[in-house]
């Protein structure tokens, strides 16, 4: 497969198309990002990297961090995790309060906000220093020691985090949050504030594609069966209430964030990350989705 030619062709074509969508601005610090950044990085399980555009610039990974959070919590709790959070697509916005009330405080899945709050709560209960454990894991999996939280972004979100606070309060009323609400919020906002480049993000997700290698990073171990489950959750729930659309158009498990990043994997083959900050109404990067749809169309290869 000539990935270099395919990625270059896609980049040129998408970059030349009319800008669409808006940079997310409900976290004031994220509104400052230059809207027309665009990068694509693909890493194969054989170790080749193909990248083009703004692939060495850091951006806020936001909800993509939920997959790392899930990996830590699943590694610690195993299947008992599913007593606290379900594995069904939500079909609702990622921060919907309504669904959580109907379902008595048990989140639909780990990749919507209340799901990630529950996972954050579990790490706060289980670990002496969950902040450090989270950083150690993401540093190890990217092979980059400089990966860090962005305190300004975390603070900026915390200042206006009323909806996340309401979700956690609601779950606490149903007994599905053990720790202090403020502690859960603070940890959750920190993990969302982690910054990575496209190349680092593609590298971080390669182990979810590379099933031949044991998954073991900074003490976080997952079995092949657990990776299968995480990938299934990404396919069904990784793109907010546009997960069906993403599976329909792209056909790969993945995760998006409102910082404009998308990462997807083709099991046993590659991991690919895109970054373009203009997002659609559902919260997904428009250029990123378009580029990935073109990738699986042109390679004629997806999980289906
Ligand atoms: N920190 C963001 C929030 O809680 C994450 C949103 C996202 O990327 O989906 O609203």
PDB file of N, CA and C in Angstrom, residues 29-30 32-34 37-39 53-62 64 135 139 142 144-151 153 192-201 259-261 274-277:
ATOM      1  N   UNK A  29     -10.115  28.846  26.698  1.00  0.00           N
ATOM      2  CA  UNK A  29      -8.704  28.673  26.320  1.00  0.00           C
ATOM      3  C   UNK A  29      -8.572  27.982  24.955  1.00  0.00           C
ATOM      4  N   UNK A  30      -9.523  27.118  24.604  1.00  0.00           N
ATOM      5  CA  UNK A  30      -9.446  26.401  23.320  1.00  0.00           C
ATOM      6  C   UNK A  30      -9.863  27.283  22.142  1.00  0.00           C
ATOM      7  N   UNK A  32      -8.767  29.962  21.360  1.00  0.00           N
ATOM      8  CA  UNK A  32      -7.623  30.723  20.840  1.00  0.00           C
ATOM      9  C   UNK A  32      -6.877  30.000  19.728  1.00  0.00           C
ATOM     10  N   UNK A  33      -7.231  28.743  19.490  1.00  0.00           N
ATOM     11  CA  UNK A  33      -6.499  27.929  18.509  1.00  0.00           C
ATOM     12  C   UNK A  33      -6.720  28.450  17.088  1.00  0.00           C
ATOM     13  N   UNK A  34      -5.671  28.398  16.285  1.00  0.00           N
ATOM     14  CA  UNK A  34      -5.785  28.811  14.881  1.00  0.00           C
ATOM     15  C   UNK A  34      -6.672  27.806  14.136  1.00  0.00           C
ATOM     16  N   UNK A  37      -5.448  24.980  11.046  1.00  0.00           N
ATOM     17  CA  UNK A  37      -4.386  23.972  11.176  1.00  0.00           C
ATOM     18  C   UNK A  37      -4.918  22.646  10.633  1.00  0.00           C
ATOM     19  N   UNK A  38      -4.036  21.857  10.063  1.00  0.00           N
ATOM     20  CA  UNK A  38      -4.482  20.546   9.555  1.00  0.00           C
ATOM     21  C   UNK A  38      -3.280  19.611   9.437  1.00  0.00           C
ATOM     22  N   UNK A  39      -3.414  18.443   9.996  1.00  0.00           N
ATOM     23  CA  UNK A  39      -2.339  17.457   9.899  1.00  0.00           C
ATOM     24  C   UNK A  39      -2.885  16.042   9.884  1.00  0.00           C
ATOM     25  N   UNK A  53       1.543  17.961   6.941  1.00  0.00           N
ATOM     26  CA  UNK A  53       0.835  19.102   7.528  1.00  0.00           C
ATOM     27  C   UNK A  53       1.324  19.412   8.938  1.00  0.00           C
ATOM     28  N   UNK A  54       0.409  19.913   9.770  1.00  0.00           N
ATOM     29  CA  UNK A  54       0.788  20.385  11.112  1.00  0.00           C
ATOM     30  C   UNK A  54       0.821  19.224  12.102  1.00  0.00           C
ATOM     31  N   UNK A  55       1.719  18.298  11.851  1.00  0.00           N
ATOM     32  CA  UNK A  55       1.722  17.063  12.652  1.00  0.00           C
ATOM     33  C   UNK A  55       2.638  17.122  13.864  1.00  0.00           C
ATOM     34  N   UNK A  56       3.400  18.219  13.960  1.00  0.00           N
ATOM     35  CA  UNK A  56       4.314  18.308  15.106  1.00  0.00           C
ATOM     36  C   UNK A  56       3.868  19.372  16.086  1.00  0.00           C
ATOM     37  N   UNK A  57       2.664  19.875  15.870  1.00  0.00           N
ATOM     38  CA  UNK A  57       2.153  20.909  16.760  1.00  0.00           C
ATOM     39  C   UNK A  57       1.204  20.282  17.769  1.00  0.00           C
ATOM     40  N   UNK A  58       1.355  20.679  19.028  1.00  0.00           N
ATOM     41  CA  UNK A  58       0.509  20.088  20.069  1.00  0.00           C
ATOM     42  C   UNK A  58      -0.883  20.688  20.055  1.00  0.00           C
ATOM     43  N   UNK A  59      -1.864  19.864  20.362  1.00  0.00           N
ATOM     44  CA  UNK A  59      -3.232  20.369  20.530  1.00  0.00           C
ATOM     45  C   UNK A  59      -3.866  19.650  21.713  1.00  0.00           C
ATOM     46  N   UNK A  60      -5.016  20.162  22.144  1.00  0.00           N
ATOM     47  CA  UNK A  60      -5.692  19.611  23.312  1.00  0.00           C
ATOM     48  C   UNK A  60      -6.439  18.343  22.890  1.00  0.00           C
ATOM     49  N   UNK A  61      -6.098  17.199  23.485  1.00  0.00           N
ATOM     50  CA  UNK A  61      -6.720  15.960  22.999  1.00  0.00           C
ATOM     51  C   UNK A  61      -8.147  15.796  23.532  1.00  0.00           C
ATOM     52  N   UNK A  62      -8.485  16.527  24.602  1.00  0.00           N
ATOM     53  CA  UNK A  62      -9.851  16.503  25.160  1.00  0.00           C
ATOM     54  C   UNK A  62     -10.405  15.083  25.306  1.00  0.00           C
ATOM     55  N   UNK A  64     -10.424  12.482  23.673  1.00  0.00           N
ATOM     56  CA  UNK A  64      -9.623  11.317  23.260  1.00  0.00           C
ATOM     57  C   UNK A  64      -8.968  10.694  24.500  1.00  0.00           C
ATOM     58  N   UNK A 135      -0.291  10.370  33.813  1.00  0.00           N
ATOM     59  CA  UNK A 135       0.799  10.938  33.002  1.00  0.00           C
ATOM     60  C   UNK A 135       1.843   9.877  32.651  1.00  0.00           C
ATOM     61  N   UNK A 139       2.791   9.015  28.861  1.00  0.00           N
ATOM     62  CA  UNK A 139       4.188   9.255  28.462  1.00  0.00           C
ATOM     63  C   UNK A 139       4.801   7.968  27.913  1.00  0.00           C
ATOM     64  N   UNK A 142       3.227   6.903  24.436  1.00  0.00           N
ATOM     65  CA  UNK A 142       3.679   7.739  23.312  1.00  0.00           C
ATOM     66  C   UNK A 142       5.193   7.701  23.167  1.00  0.00           C
ATOM     67  N   UNK A 144       7.082   9.568  24.906  1.00  0.00           N
ATOM     68  CA  UNK A 144       7.488  10.982  24.991  1.00  0.00           C
ATOM     69  C   UNK A 144       7.337  11.488  26.419  1.00  0.00           C
ATOM     70  N   UNK A 145       8.462  11.787  27.042  1.00  0.00           N
ATOM     71  CA  UNK A 145       8.439  12.190  28.446  1.00  0.00           C
ATOM     72  C   UNK A 145       7.815  13.561  28.688  1.00  0.00           C
ATOM     73  N   UNK A 146       7.785  14.382  27.637  1.00  0.00           N
ATOM     74  CA  UNK A 146       7.323  15.766  27.835  1.00  0.00           C
ATOM     75  C   UNK A 146       5.794  15.927  27.789  1.00  0.00           C
ATOM     76  N   UNK A 147       5.059  14.843  27.533  1.00  0.00           N
ATOM     77  CA  UNK A 147       3.585  14.953  27.506  1.00  0.00           C
ATOM     78  C   UNK A 147       3.106  15.426  28.883  1.00  0.00           C
ATOM     79  N   UNK A 148       2.208  16.392  28.880  1.00  0.00           N
ATOM     80  CA  UNK A 148       1.777  16.945  30.168  1.00  0.00           C
ATOM     81  C   UNK A 148       0.348  17.486  30.109  1.00  0.00           C
ATOM     82  N   UNK A 149      -0.168  17.807  31.299  1.00  0.00           N
ATOM     83  CA  UNK A 149      -1.447  18.521  31.368  1.00  0.00           C
ATOM     84  C   UNK A 149      -1.194  19.966  30.965  1.00  0.00           C
ATOM     85  N   UNK A 150      -2.218  20.630  30.448  1.00  0.00           N
ATOM     86  CA  UNK A 150      -2.135  22.075  30.237  1.00  0.00           C
ATOM     87  C   UNK A 150      -2.986  22.715  31.332  1.00  0.00           C
ATOM     88  N   UNK A 151      -2.298  23.258  32.338  1.00  0.00           N
ATOM     89  CA  UNK A 151      -3.009  23.796  33.517  1.00  0.00           C
ATOM     90  C   UNK A 151      -3.985  24.907  33.141  1.00  0.00           C
ATOM     91  N   UNK A 153      -5.692  25.241  30.356  1.00  0.00           N
ATOM     92  CA  UNK A 153      -6.895  24.662  29.747  1.00  0.00           C
ATOM     93  C   UNK A 153      -7.760  24.016  30.837  1.00  0.00           C
ATOM     94  N   UNK A 192      -8.424  15.720  30.363  1.00  0.00           N
ATOM     95  CA  UNK A 192      -8.866  16.283  29.065  1.00  0.00           C
ATOM     96  C   UNK A 192      -7.883  17.327  28.542  1.00  0.00           C
ATOM     97  N   UNK A 193      -7.102  17.920  29.433  1.00  0.00           N
ATOM     98  CA  UNK A 193      -6.223  19.023  29.012  1.00  0.00           C
ATOM     99  C   UNK A 193      -4.890  18.546  28.439  1.00  0.00           C
ATOM    100  N   UNK A 194      -4.665  17.238  28.455  1.00  0.00           N
ATOM    101  CA  UNK A 194      -3.393  16.703  27.925  1.00  0.00           C
ATOM    102  C   UNK A 194      -3.230  17.124  26.463  1.00  0.00           C
ATOM    103  N   UNK A 195      -1.999  17.467  26.125  1.00  0.00           N
ATOM    104  CA  UNK A 195      -1.717  17.890  24.746  1.00  0.00           C
ATOM    105  C   UNK A 195      -0.793  16.897  24.054  1.00  0.00           C
ATOM    106  N   UNK A 196      -1.057  16.673  22.794  1.00  0.00           N
ATOM    107  CA  UNK A 196      -0.214  15.792  21.974  1.00  0.00           C
ATOM    108  C   UNK A 196      -0.166  16.333  20.558  1.00  0.00           C
ATOM    109  N   UNK A 197       0.811  15.887  19.799  1.00  0.00           N
ATOM    110  CA  UNK A 197       0.848  16.169  18.373  1.00  0.00           C
ATOM    111  C   UNK A 197       0.135  15.012  17.662  1.00  0.00           C
ATOM    112  N   UNK A 198      -0.151  15.199  16.374  1.00  0.00           N
ATOM    113  CA  UNK A 198      -0.763  14.101  15.604  1.00  0.00           C
ATOM    114  C   UNK A 198       0.126  12.858  15.623  1.00  0.00           C
ATOM    115  N   UNK A 199       1.420  13.083  15.493  1.00  0.00           N
ATOM    116  CA  UNK A 199       2.324  11.928  15.451  1.00  0.00           C
ATOM    117  C   UNK A 199       2.321  11.179  16.780  1.00  0.00           C
ATOM    118  N   UNK A 200       2.303  11.946  17.885  1.00  0.00           N
ATOM    119  CA  UNK A 200       2.281  11.290  19.206  1.00  0.00           C
ATOM    120  C   UNK A 200       0.961  10.545  19.417  1.00  0.00           C
ATOM    121  N   UNK A 201      -0.118  11.148  18.945  1.00  0.00           N
ATOM    122  CA  UNK A 201      -1.429  10.514  19.118  1.00  0.00           C
ATOM    123  C   UNK A 201      -1.521   9.211  18.318  1.00  0.00           C
ATOM    124  N   UNK A 259     -11.181  19.341  20.668  1.00  0.00           N
ATOM    125  CA  UNK A 259     -10.012  20.111  20.246  1.00  0.00           C
ATOM    126  C   UNK A 259      -9.730  19.926  18.757  1.00  0.00           C
ATOM    127  N   UNK A 260     -10.528  19.090  18.085  1.00  0.00           N
ATOM    128  CA  UNK A 260     -10.361  18.892  16.640  1.00  0.00           C
ATOM    129  C   UNK A 260      -9.523  17.685  16.265  1.00  0.00           C
ATOM    130  N   UNK A 261      -9.125  16.909  17.258  1.00  0.00           N
ATOM    131  CA  UNK A 261      -8.350  15.696  16.969  1.00  0.00           C
ATOM    132  C   UNK A 261      -9.256  14.508  16.722  1.00  0.00           C
ATOM    133  N   UNK A 274      -5.658  12.613  12.953  1.00  0.00           N
ATOM    134  CA  UNK A 274      -5.818  13.855  12.191  1.00  0.00           C
ATOM    135  C   UNK A 274      -6.100  14.976  13.184  1.00  0.00           C
ATOM    136  N   UNK A 275      -5.741  16.176  12.784  1.00  0.00           N
ATOM    137  CA  UNK A 275      -6.074  17.345  13.610  1.00  0.00           C
ATOM    138  C   UNK A 275      -6.496  18.499  12.714  1.00  0.00           C
ATOM    139  N   UNK A 276      -7.694  18.976  12.928  1.00  0.00           N
ATOM    140  CA  UNK A 276      -8.204  20.162  12.251  1.00  0.00           C
ATOM    141  C   UNK A 276      -9.251  20.739  13.200  1.00  0.00           C
ATOM    142  N   UNK A 277      -8.996  21.927  13.758  1.00  0.00           N
ATOM    143  CA  UNK A 277      -9.833  22.414  14.878  1.00  0.00           C
ATOM    144  C   UNK A 277     -11.276  22.772  14.547  1.00  0.00           C
TER     145      UNK A 277
END
